[in-house]
Amino acid sequence: MKLTTKQLVICSLFASLTAILTQISIPLPVVPFTMQVFAVALCGLVLGKSLGFISQVIYILLGGIGLPVFAGFSGGLGIILGPTGGFILSFPIIAFVVGYFSEKFKSTLGIMFGMICSLLISYIIGTFQFCLVTNSDFIKGITICVIPFIVVDIIKLSLSAIVGKSILKRANLGKSIKIS
């Protein structure tokens, strides 16, 4: 897929949006509470599967080279390879899955189903890496990384669906932004 300059700029803007919303953070032991899930789902919903995916790859690359775009203005490979790095690595997948469902279904219910699927994928990848890095068993990983966040993450996804659909409607863009 060859990107136009306009598409690359839009993807970069949404990567920046993710970086900004990530800084809305409440530090908690091990996994901070952030608006990342909201931002990543919004990127997929508004941009669609391909550009949403690319926007999150850009976000990870920026953080990977050390720019302070991750929670708490952190950055670097240490964060990506650390206990919470699996959640970050799942962002392109979240955006892709949400984008796929937003392109395939017009209904909020269909989009929310895609968002829940993407959240489950994120939980699996994030918890797996957490357990691997901390030598924890899967039950401990779920107890620390998933259970405390389920309700809040579903609320963030719901807000993302509302905001994203509103953006698309107001911009008269249909299912996802068609940038050519």
Short mmCIF file of C-alpha atoms in Angstrom, two decimals:
data_model
loop_
_atom_site.label_atom_id
_atom_site.label_comp_id
_atom_site.label_asym_id
_atom_site.label_seq_id
_atom_site.Cartn_x
_atom_site.Cartn_y
_atom_site.Cartn_z
CA MET A 1 0.00 0.00 0.00
CA LYS A 2 1.51 3.27 -1.09
CA LEU A 3 0.49 6.21 1.08
CA THR A 4 -0.17 9.66 -0.26
CA THR A 5 1.26 12.64 1.59
CA LYS A 6 -2.23 13.46 2.84
CA GLN A 7 -2.72 9.94 4.21
CA LEU A 8 0.66 10.00 5.94
CA VAL A 9 -0.14 13.37 7.54
CA ILE A 10 -3.54 12.11 8.74
CA CYS A 11 -1.96 8.96 10.19
CA SER A 12 0.69 11.07 11.93
CA LEU A 13 -1.99 13.38 13.36
CA PHE A 14 -3.86 10.41 14.79
CA ALA A 15 -0.60 8.98 16.18
CA SER A 16 -0.15 12.37 17.86
CA LEU A 17 -3.71 12.23 19.17
CA THR A 18 -2.90 8.85 20.72
CA ALA A 19 0.24 10.32 22.31
CA ILE A 20 -1.72 13.25 23.74
CA LEU A 21 -4.60 11.17 25.11
CA THR A 22 -2.13 8.69 26.58
CA GLN A 23 -0.91 11.42 28.90
CA ILE A 24 -4.33 11.50 30.55
CA SER A 25 -3.04 8.97 33.02
CA ILE A 26 -3.64 7.86 36.58
CA PRO A 27 -0.58 5.98 37.83
CA LEU A 28 -1.48 2.63 39.35
CA PRO A 29 0.78 -0.21 40.44
CA VAL A 30 2.08 -2.08 37.38
CA VAL A 31 -0.46 -0.92 34.71
CA PRO A 32 -1.44 2.77 34.60
CA PHE A 33 -4.99 3.90 33.79
CA THR A 34 -4.84 5.89 30.54
CA MET A 35 -7.04 7.01 27.66
CA GLN A 36 -5.01 4.90 25.23
CA VAL A 37 -7.79 2.41 24.55
CA PHE A 38 -10.14 5.30 23.74
CA ALA A 39 -7.60 6.89 21.38
CA VAL A 40 -6.62 3.68 19.59
CA ALA A 41 -10.22 2.59 19.04
CA LEU A 42 -11.06 6.10 17.81
CA CYS A 43 -8.22 5.89 15.28
CA GLY A 44 -9.53 2.59 13.91
CA LEU A 45 -13.12 3.78 13.79
CA VAL A 46 -12.41 7.09 12.07
CA LEU A 47 -9.51 6.09 9.81
CA GLY A 48 -10.53 2.53 8.95
CA LYS A 49 -8.47 -0.62 9.23
CA SER A 50 -5.44 0.25 7.09
CA LEU A 51 -4.81 3.85 8.10
CA GLY A 52 -5.78 3.13 11.71
CA PHE A 53 -3.20 0.34 11.77
CA ILE A 54 -0.54 2.60 10.25
CA SER A 55 -1.28 5.42 12.71
CA GLN A 56 -0.58 3.08 15.61
CA VAL A 57 2.58 1.68 14.04
CA ILE A 58 3.79 5.29 13.78
CA TYR A 59 2.90 5.82 17.45
CA ILE A 60 4.89 2.73 18.50
CA LEU A 61 7.86 3.70 16.33
CA LEU A 62 7.92 7.19 17.86
CA GLY A 63 7.90 5.71 21.35
CA GLY A 64 10.37 3.00 20.38
CA ILE A 65 13.00 5.54 19.31
CA GLY A 66 12.66 7.23 22.68
CA LEU A 67 10.15 10.03 22.17
CA PRO A 68 8.08 10.42 25.35
CA VAL A 69 4.73 9.41 23.85
CA PHE A 70 3.85 6.55 26.20
CA ALA A 71 2.06 6.90 29.55
CA GLY A 72 3.80 9.24 31.97
CA PHE A 73 5.77 10.85 29.13
CA SER A 74 7.92 7.73 28.82
CA GLY A 75 9.46 6.22 25.72
CA GLY A 76 12.07 3.77 24.51
CA LEU A 77 12.37 0.08 23.80
CA GLY A 78 12.44 -0.64 27.53
CA ILE A 79 8.76 0.29 27.74
CA ILE A 80 7.82 -1.78 24.69
CA LEU A 81 9.77 -4.79 25.97
CA GLY A 82 8.64 -4.27 29.58
CA PRO A 83 5.67 -5.68 31.51
CA THR A 84 3.07 -3.43 29.81
CA GLY A 85 4.64 -3.45 26.35
CA GLY A 86 2.31 -6.13 25.05
CA PHE A 87 -0.61 -3.76 25.43
CA ILE A 88 1.24 -1.14 23.39
CA LEU A 89 2.19 -3.71 20.75
CA SER A 90 -1.49 -4.64 20.42
CA PHE A 91 -2.50 -1.09 19.42
CA PRO A 92 -2.14 -1.60 15.64
CA ILE A 93 -4.23 -4.77 15.95
CA ILE A 94 -6.90 -2.93 17.96
CA ALA A 95 -7.06 -0.17 15.35
CA PHE A 96 -7.19 -2.72 12.52
CA VAL A 97 -9.97 -4.80 14.09
CA VAL A 98 -12.05 -1.75 15.03
CA GLY A 99 -11.45 -0.31 11.56
CA TYR A 100 -12.47 -3.57 9.92
CA PHE A 101 -15.73 -3.69 11.86
CA SER A 102 -16.39 0.01 11.23
CA GLU A 103 -15.97 -0.57 7.49
CA LYS A 104 -18.07 -3.76 7.51
CA PHE A 105 -20.95 -2.70 9.78
CA LYS A 106 -22.91 0.53 10.03
CA SER A 107 -24.56 -0.28 13.33
CA THR A 108 -23.17 0.81 16.67
CA LEU A 109 -23.73 -2.75 17.90
CA GLY A 110 -21.52 -4.18 15.14
CA ILE A 111 -18.82 -1.61 15.84
CA MET A 112 -18.99 -2.28 19.59
CA PHE A 113 -18.65 -6.02 18.90
CA GLY A 114 -15.46 -5.27 16.96
CA MET A 115 -14.22 -3.07 19.79
CA ILE A 116 -14.85 -5.83 22.36
CA CYS A 117 -13.03 -8.35 20.12
CA SER A 118 -10.08 -5.98 19.81
CA LEU A 119 -10.04 -5.45 23.58
CA LEU A 120 -9.90 -9.21 24.16
CA ILE A 121 -6.98 -9.47 21.73
CA SER A 122 -5.22 -6.64 23.57
CA TYR A 123 -5.81 -8.32 26.93
CA ILE A 124 -4.39 -11.61 25.63
CA ILE A 125 -1.26 -10.04 24.10
CA GLY A 126 -0.72 -7.64 27.01
CA THR A 127 -1.25 -10.25 29.71
CA PHE A 128 0.95 -12.77 27.91
CA GLN A 129 3.86 -10.31 27.78
CA PHE A 130 3.25 -9.22 31.38
CA CYS A 131 3.44 -12.85 32.54
CA LEU A 132 6.49 -13.52 30.41
CA VAL A 133 8.43 -10.48 31.66
CA THR A 134 7.41 -10.78 35.33
CA ASN A 135 7.49 -14.59 35.52
CA SER A 136 3.87 -14.52 36.72
CA ASP A 137 1.25 -17.16 36.12
CA PHE A 138 -1.68 -16.35 33.84
CA ILE A 139 -4.16 -16.03 36.73
CA LYS A 140 -1.98 -13.38 38.39
CA GLY A 141 -1.62 -11.64 35.03
CA ILE A 142 -5.38 -11.52 34.52
CA THR A 143 -5.88 -10.36 38.11
CA ILE A 144 -3.45 -7.47 37.65
CA CYS A 145 -3.84 -6.56 33.97
CA VAL A 146 -7.44 -7.36 33.04
CA ILE A 147 -9.97 -7.57 35.87
CA PRO A 148 -9.39 -4.06 37.27
CA PHE A 149 -9.79 -2.52 33.80
CA ILE A 150 -12.68 -4.38 32.13
CA VAL A 151 -15.51 -2.03 33.09
CA VAL A 152 -13.49 1.15 32.55
CA ASP A 153 -12.19 -0.10 29.19
CA ILE A 154 -15.71 -0.90 28.00
CA ILE A 155 -16.80 2.60 29.03
CA LYS A 156 -13.84 4.08 27.11
CA LEU A 157 -14.72 2.00 24.05
CA SER A 158 -18.35 3.12 24.26
CA LEU A 159 -17.24 6.75 24.43
CA SER A 160 -14.92 6.14 21.50
CA ALA A 161 -17.80 4.71 19.46
CA ILE A 162 -19.99 7.73 20.26
CA VAL A 163 -17.26 10.27 19.50
CA GLY A 164 -16.05 8.42 16.39
CA LYS A 165 -19.52 8.03 14.89
CA SER A 166 -20.18 11.70 15.64
CA ILE A 167 -16.97 12.72 13.85
CA LEU A 168 -17.86 10.60 10.83
CA LYS A 169 -21.42 11.92 10.75
CA ARG A 170 -20.43 15.58 11.12
CA ALA A 171 -17.72 15.22 8.53
CA ASN A 172 -20.21 13.36 6.29
CA LEU A 173 -17.67 10.60 5.84
CA GLY A 174 -19.82 7.50 6.13
CA LYS A 175 -18.18 4.47 7.67
CA SER A 176 -14.55 5.63 7.81
CA ILE A 177 -12.49 8.44 6.43
CA LYS A 178 -11.82 7.86 2.75
CA ILE A 179 -8.60 9.71 2.12
CA SER A 180 -7.40 9.54 -1.46
#
